[in-house]
Every structure is written in C-alpha cells, then in structure tokens.
Tab-separated table of C-alpha atoms in Angstrom:
chain	number	residue	atom	x	y	z
A	181	MET	CA	-9.221	2.650	14.642
A	182	HIS	CA	-7.797	0.508	17.364
A	183	ILE	CA	-3.972	0.465	18.239
A	184	GLY	CA	-2.759	-3.000	19.387
A	185	ASP	CA	0.802	-3.392	20.702
A	186	LEU	CA	3.347	-4.396	18.318
A	187	HIS	CA	6.453	-6.236	19.003
A	188	ILE	CA	9.282	-5.907	16.038
A	189	GLY	CA	12.207	-8.311	15.721
A	190	LEU	CA	15.054	-6.980	13.656
A	191	ARG	CA	17.476	-9.503	11.957
A	192	SER	CA	19.786	-8.190	9.499
A	193	SER	CA	23.374	-8.690	7.328
A	194	SER	CA	24.043	-4.500	7.967
A	195	HIS	CA	24.457	-3.577	11.109
A	196	GLN	CA	23.920	0.586	10.323
A	197	LEU	CA	20.314	-0.632	8.821
A	198	THR	CA	19.699	-2.478	12.069
A	199	GLU	CA	20.396	0.150	14.560
A	200	GLU	CA	18.475	2.735	12.124
A	201	ILE	CA	15.182	1.065	11.947
A	202	ARG	CA	15.526	-0.020	15.023
A	203	ASP	CA	15.465	3.774	16.441
A	204	VAL	CA	12.720	4.707	13.468
A	205	PHE	CA	10.926	2.089	16.571
A	206	SER	CA	12.821	1.972	19.769
A	207	ALA	CA	9.403	2.042	21.049
A	208	HIS	CA	8.148	-1.003	19.455
A	209	VAL	CA	11.794	-3.352	19.621
A	210	ASP	CA	11.653	-6.773	20.765
A	211	ASP	CA	14.806	-8.293	21.739
A	212	ASP	CA	13.201	-11.185	22.704
A	213	VAL	CA	11.415	-11.755	19.709
A	214	GLU	CA	12.393	-14.437	17.355
A	215	ALA	CA	9.628	-13.539	14.307
A	216	PRO	CA	10.612	-14.918	10.828
A	217	THR	CA	11.115	-12.319	8.172
A	218	ASN	CA	7.938	-11.345	6.886
A	219	TYR	CA	10.004	-7.297	5.697
A	220	SER	CA	13.042	-6.311	4.383
A	221	LEU	CA	14.090	-3.399	2.870
A	222	ARG	CA	16.870	-2.877	0.739
A	223	MET	CA	18.787	0.592	0.895
A	224	ALA	CA	20.718	0.699	-2.923
A	225	SER	CA	23.938	1.550	-1.727
A	226	GLY	CA	26.043	5.239	-3.678
A	227	PRO	CA	28.649	8.077	-3.287
A	228	LYS	CA	26.693	9.928	-0.275
A	229	ASN	CA	25.592	13.717	-1.838
A	230	ARG	CA	24.716	12.697	-4.729
A	231	ARG	CA	21.821	11.315	-7.034
A	232	SER	CA	21.064	8.163	-6.833
A	233	THR	CA	21.024	6.063	-9.352
A	234	GLY	CA	19.002	2.729	-7.695
A	235	PHE	CA	16.282	2.161	-5.622
A	236	HIS	CA	15.550	0.753	-2.547
A	237	LEU	CA	13.108	-1.755	-2.225
A	238	LEU	CA	10.447	-2.524	0.707
A	239	TYR	CA	9.409	-6.929	0.685
A	240	ARG	CA	7.651	-8.646	2.200
A	241	GLY	CA	8.340	-11.788	1.766
A	242	SER	CA	10.082	-12.229	-1.631
A	243	THR	CA	6.991	-9.905	-3.284
A	244	ILE	CA	8.134	-5.622	-4.087
A	245	VAL	CA	5.653	-3.710	-2.128
A	246	LEU	CA	7.357	-0.425	-2.129
A	247	ARG	CA	10.203	0.540	-4.222
A	248	SER	CA	11.564	4.194	-5.010
A	249	ARG	CA	14.641	6.255	-5.282
A	250	ASP	CA	12.709	8.148	-2.124
A	251	PRO	CA	14.735	6.618	1.281
A	252	LYS	CA	11.779	9.252	3.331
A	253	ARG	CA	9.073	7.090	1.016
A	254	VAL	CA	10.945	3.626	1.800
A	255	ILE	CA	10.775	3.926	5.372
A	256	GLN	CA	7.423	5.876	6.093
A	257	GLY	CA	5.639	2.938	4.038
A	258	THR	CA	7.711	0.441	6.475
A	259	ILE	CA	5.948	2.811	8.876
A	260	SER	CA	2.603	2.668	7.259
A	261	GLN	CA	2.739	-1.507	6.465
A	262	LEU	CA	4.222	-2.261	10.158
A	263	ASP	CA	1.262	0.239	11.589
A	264	SER	CA	-1.424	-1.803	9.230
A	265	HIS	CA	-0.984	-4.938	12.238
A	266	ALA	CA	-1.558	-2.966	14.296
A	267	ARG	CA	-4.985	-1.782	13.718
A	268	ASP	CA	-8.251	-3.378	14.122
A	269	TYR	CA	-9.752	-1.276	11.543
A	270	THR	CA	-13.499	-1.776	12.844
A	271	GLY	CA	-16.030	0.197	10.427
A	272	LEU	CA	-13.399	-0.335	7.305
A	273	LEU	CA	-13.949	-3.448	5.139
A	274	ARG	CA	-10.197	-4.887	4.624
A	275	ILE	CA	-10.452	-5.734	0.804
A	276	GLN	CA	-7.420	-7.654	-0.125
A	277	GLY	CA	-5.665	-5.315	-3.765
A	278	MET	CA	-4.535	-2.121	-4.003
A	279	ALA	CA	-5.559	1.774	-4.090
A	280	LEU	CA	-4.781	4.199	-6.591
A	281	VAL	CA	-4.831	7.686	-5.884
A	282	ASN	CA	-5.359	10.763	-8.296
A	283	ASP	CA	-6.662	14.143	-8.144
A	284	HIS	CA	-10.402	12.475	-8.457
A	285	GLY	CA	-10.574	10.371	-5.582
A	286	ALA	CA	-9.424	6.871	-5.540
A	287	LEU	CA	-9.339	2.982	-7.519
A	288	ALA	CA	-9.545	-0.763	-6.342
A	289	VAL	CA	-6.954	-2.895	-8.502
A	290	PRO	CA	-6.062	-6.515	-8.391
A	291	ALA	CA	-3.923	-7.269	-5.140
A	292	LEU	CA	-1.325	-9.415	-8.254
A	293	LEU	CA	-0.167	-5.848	-10.072
A	294	ARG	CA	2.006	-4.843	-6.960
A	295	GLU	CA	3.860	-7.822	-7.944
A	296	TYR	CA	4.382	-5.416	-11.658
A	297	LEU	CA	4.805	-1.924	-9.341
A	298	PRO	CA	8.674	-1.812	-11.516
A	299	GLN	CA	6.853	-2.163	-14.687
A	300	MET	CA	3.887	0.035	-13.861
A	301	GLU	CA	4.681	2.549	-11.474
A	302	ARG	CA	5.989	5.147	-13.516
A	303	ARG	CA	4.245	5.067	-16.163
A	304	LEU	CA	1.230	5.838	-13.446
A	305	ASN	CA	3.292	9.033	-11.913
A	306	VAL	CA	3.316	10.955	-14.781
A	307	ARG	CA	-0.337	10.986	-15.408
A	308	GLY	CA	-1.218	11.750	-11.039
A	309	VAL	CA	-1.354	8.445	-9.967
A	310	ARG	CA	0.424	7.179	-7.181
A	311	VAL	CA	0.396	4.319	-5.056
A	312	VAL	CA	-0.884	3.758	-1.882
A	313	ASP	CA	1.235	2.040	0.575
A	314	LEU	CA	-1.193	-0.752	3.129
A	315	PRO	CA	-1.026	-4.397	2.428
A	316	TRP	CA	-4.123	-3.579	0.987
A	317	VAL	CA	-7.255	-0.717	0.053
A	318	LEU	CA	-9.186	0.336	3.676
A	319	ALA	CA	-13.116	1.063	2.307
A	320	ASP	CA	-16.077	2.678	4.084
A	321	PRO	CA	-19.446	0.827	3.554
A	322	VAL	CA	-20.762	4.567	4.716
A	323	THR	CA	-19.025	7.611	2.787
A	324	ARG	CA	-18.053	4.746	0.225
A	325	GLU	CA	-14.215	6.226	0.195
A	326	ILE	CA	-10.967	4.457	0.605
A	327	VAL	CA	-8.998	5.535	3.825
A	328	VAL	CA	-5.426	5.553	4.201
A	329	PRO	CA	-5.130	6.091	7.943
A	330	GLU	CA	-2.425	7.744	9.373
A	331	PRO	CA	-0.026	5.429	11.408
A	332	GLY	CA	-0.172	5.857	14.815
A	333	LEU	CA	2.727	3.610	16.247
A	334	ASP	CA	5.307	5.533	18.612
A	335	ILE	CA	7.798	6.760	15.862
A	336	ALA	CA	10.986	8.476	16.619
A	337	SER	CA	10.290	11.559	14.028
A	338	ALA	CA	13.560	12.653	14.541
A	339	ALA	CA	14.878	8.747	13.463
A	340	VAL	CA	12.947	8.987	10.577
A	341	ASP	CA	14.957	12.160	9.608
A	342	ARG	CA	18.090	10.965	10.070
A	343	PHE	CA	16.592	7.916	7.857
A	344	ALA	CA	16.009	9.428	5.004
A	345	GLU	CA	19.833	12.017	4.708
A	346	THR	CA	21.522	9.405	5.247
A	347	HIS	CA	21.526	7.230	2.365
A	348	ASP	CA	20.990	8.406	-1.611
A	349	ALA	CA	18.408	10.043	-2.662
A	350	GLY	CA	16.625	10.325	-6.043
A	351	ARG	CA	13.914	11.626	-7.451
A	352	GLU	CA	11.916	13.454	-4.982
A	353	ASP	CA	8.383	10.319	-4.293
A	354	PRO	CA	5.928	11.900	-1.661
A	355	PRO	CA	3.366	8.934	-0.234
A	356	VAL	CA	0.302	9.982	-0.613
A	357	PRO	CA	-0.768	11.964	2.203
A	358	PRO	CA	-2.978	10.085	5.408
A	359	GLY	CA	-7.030	10.494	3.856
A	360	ARG	CA	-10.644	9.961	2.726
A	361	TYR	CA	-10.749	9.683	-1.285
A	362	PRO	CA	-14.496	8.944	-3.085
A	363	MET	CA	-13.533	5.885	-4.597
A	364	LEU	CA	-14.070	5.812	-8.540
A	365	GLY	CA	-14.270	2.194	-8.953
A	366	TRP	CA	-13.453	-1.514	-8.447
A	367	SER	CA	-11.737	-3.387	-11.296
A	368	PHE	CA	-11.323	-7.589	-10.569
A	369	PHE	CA	-9.935	-9.296	-14.052
A	370	GLY	CA	-12.075	-10.810	-16.285
A	371	GLU	CA	-13.774	-10.153	-19.562
A	372	GLY	CA	-17.055	-8.127	-20.314
A	373	VAL	CA	-18.646	-6.312	-17.455
A	374	PRO	CA	-18.720	-7.537	-14.871
A	375	THR	CA	-22.714	-7.126	-13.097
A	376	ARG	CA	-22.912	-5.718	-9.417
A	377	GLY	CA	-23.900	-9.547	-8.204
A	378	PHE	CA	-20.493	-10.479	-9.609
A	379	ALA	CA	-18.927	-7.371	-7.542
A	380	VAL	CA	-20.339	-8.908	-4.845
A	381	ALA	CA	-19.353	-12.500	-4.813
A	382	MET	CA	-16.099	-11.243	-6.290
A	383	GLY	CA	-15.376	-9.014	-3.033
A	384	ALA	CA	-16.479	-11.253	-0.659
A	385	ARG	CA	-13.862	-13.667	-0.846
A	386	ILE	CA	-11.394	-10.631	-1.022
A	387	THR	CA	-12.081	-8.790	1.924
A	388	ALA	CA	-11.761	-9.988	5.094
A	389	ARG	CA	-14.803	-8.215	7.981
A	390	SER	CA	-14.662	-5.706	10.538
A	391	PRO	CA	-14.353	-6.769	13.895
A	392	GLY	CA	-17.458	-7.571	15.430
A	393	ALA	CA	-19.087	-7.954	11.968
A	394	SER	CA	-21.300	-11.048	11.120
A	395	LEU	CA	-20.939	-11.969	7.340
A	396	GLN	CA	-24.360	-11.035	6.568
A	397	ASP	CA	-23.360	-7.362	7.817
A	398	SER	CA	-19.464	-8.175	5.309
A	399	LEU	CA	-22.358	-9.002	2.652
A	400	ASP	CA	-24.491	-6.501	3.908
A	401	SER	CA	-21.633	-3.232	3.562
A	402	LEU	CA	-19.886	-5.068	-0.290
A	403	ALA	CA	-22.952	-4.721	-1.391
A	404	ASP	CA	-24.128	-1.134	-0.331
A	405	ILE	CA	-20.389	-0.017	-1.606
A	406	VAL	CA	-21.034	-1.377	-4.871
A	407	ARG	CA	-24.434	0.113	-5.614
A	408	HIS	CA	-23.213	3.362	-6.216
A	409	VAL	CA	-19.338	1.973	-7.227
A	410	GLU	CA	-18.832	1.194	-10.593
A	411	PRO	CA	-17.723	-2.468	-10.367
A	412	HIS	CA	-14.787	-3.485	-13.674
A	413	HIS	CA	-12.768	-6.181	-15.767
A	414	LEU	CA	-9.281	-5.647	-16.390
A	415	THR	CA	-7.813	-7.867	-19.596
A	416	TRP	CA	-4.487	-9.152	-18.199
A	417	ASP	CA	-2.488	-8.381	-20.469
A	418	GLU	CA	1.687	-6.956	-20.766
A	419	PRO	CA	1.858	-5.517	-17.130
A	420	ALA	CA	2.488	-1.940	-18.650
A	421	ALA	CA	-0.293	-2.482	-21.350
A	422	LEU	CA	-2.492	-2.454	-18.235
A	423	THR	CA	-1.487	0.528	-17.099
A	424	LYS	CA	-4.237	2.154	-20.177
A	425	PRO	CA	-7.401	0.951	-18.605
A	426	ILE	CA	-7.082	1.985	-15.593
A	427	LEU	CA	-6.076	5.262	-16.148
A	428	ARG	CA	-9.099	5.781	-18.416
A	429	LEU	CA	-10.958	4.286	-15.556
A	430	MET	CA	-8.780	7.266	-13.388
A	431	GLU	CA	-9.235	9.723	-15.772
A	432	ALA	CA	-12.979	9.398	-16.314
A	433	ALA	CA	-14.543	10.335	-13.374
C-alpha cells in the first residue's frame, strides 16, 4: 500500500488545540494550504486529573465519525483517518461501509450506521465488538480478510503522548489494533435473505476499484468474496435495536 504525500492545513478557534495538532502532524502541516474544513476535533473540557464525563469528538464534515472519552483513541483515530487519504491500497477493495471487529473476526455493515454510533457503540463494546476507525472497509479479496493497516504517516509519537496526557481521560477505549481479521459476513439494508448475486450488485455500487484494476477485475474480486462470505440483510429499525442482529451475526461465527 503506497503512502503518498499528505499536506494538512489547520484552522481552529483554539490556539492550544491547533498547536497540539501541529506538533502531532508537524511533518505534514503546510501553512500555504487553504483547505476547506473537512475533519474537526472537539475535545471535552473539564478539571484536569478528574474522570471526564464528556466525549471527545472527531467529525468528518458534519458527521461524527469517532466518539470516545479516551483522548488517545481520538488522536490515533484522527491519524488513521488522515492516513487513509494518503494511500492507494493496491490489491484491496475499498468499500463504503463500516467494519466491526470481535474475537471471531470482522463484519462489514452499512456506512449509514456510523451516524448512529452514539446510540450503538456502547452496546456493541460491552459485548466485545469494536468499531474500526477508518472511513471505509478495506477487504482483501484473495484472503477474504478485513484489513486494518498500520498508519504510515510521519507522526511525532511524543506529541501523541502529550496530547493524550493534556486532555481529560475517562474510560480507557483503545482502537482496533492493526491487523487482518477474517471476514465473517457482509450486511446490507433490506428484507429477506439476500442472494450472492444481489451482494455483488450492491457491492459494486459502493466499492472503489483498486488502482490499476479494471471494472471486470473489481467485479471478479467482489464475486470471490461473496462466494465464500455470507451476505446478510439488516431490517431497518431504531439504531439501538440494530445492535441485536449485528451481535447475533458476529457471535454465530
């Protein structure tokens, strides 16, 4: 997976937060870049050295993509999100969706569920299911694994530690470790039992081609995945209620 150039422009109403982010991404900050706001951090405030009751939030546009009381997960998630835009991910399928991981492996679910993490994530966590802090699902069609890459950006690790120490910490909430996780299934919204042909057709609409791959290559890769990985339908319900069928899928593996 090639690591390309990443140039980051910073804008903030908080001088302290701007300098902290500048320290973490010092090798990539470019003061000449006038990029529109895309990712935004909002850190919970509170008395230092006390357990925080607030959440630290990472937004992409107006959508919350990471919500945690652990400042280290938030800064590491920010690194992973930005790192994902500097890669070409050769050999992997980049699926518009969200990956969930437990001890059995990983499940791909619709991207829309990310908007409902405030209602769902805690319920998933207490059953041993973690959310991957990436903007898409990375799937290896050969091994049928979901990949969580090690970030390749030039990051100041000491600045990451200082960031975590500076902001209020509540419950420890580590991110999903980099690695490869067997793909347990692929879920779509719908009714009934989806056919594998349906999964390929739906997958083609939400999957970016690997660099250098043709449309036929991508379709063949999707077919290879769903030939071995079971597609599932999720019936739309209240977000909190959707955790039950997701947990059943992951615990049945």
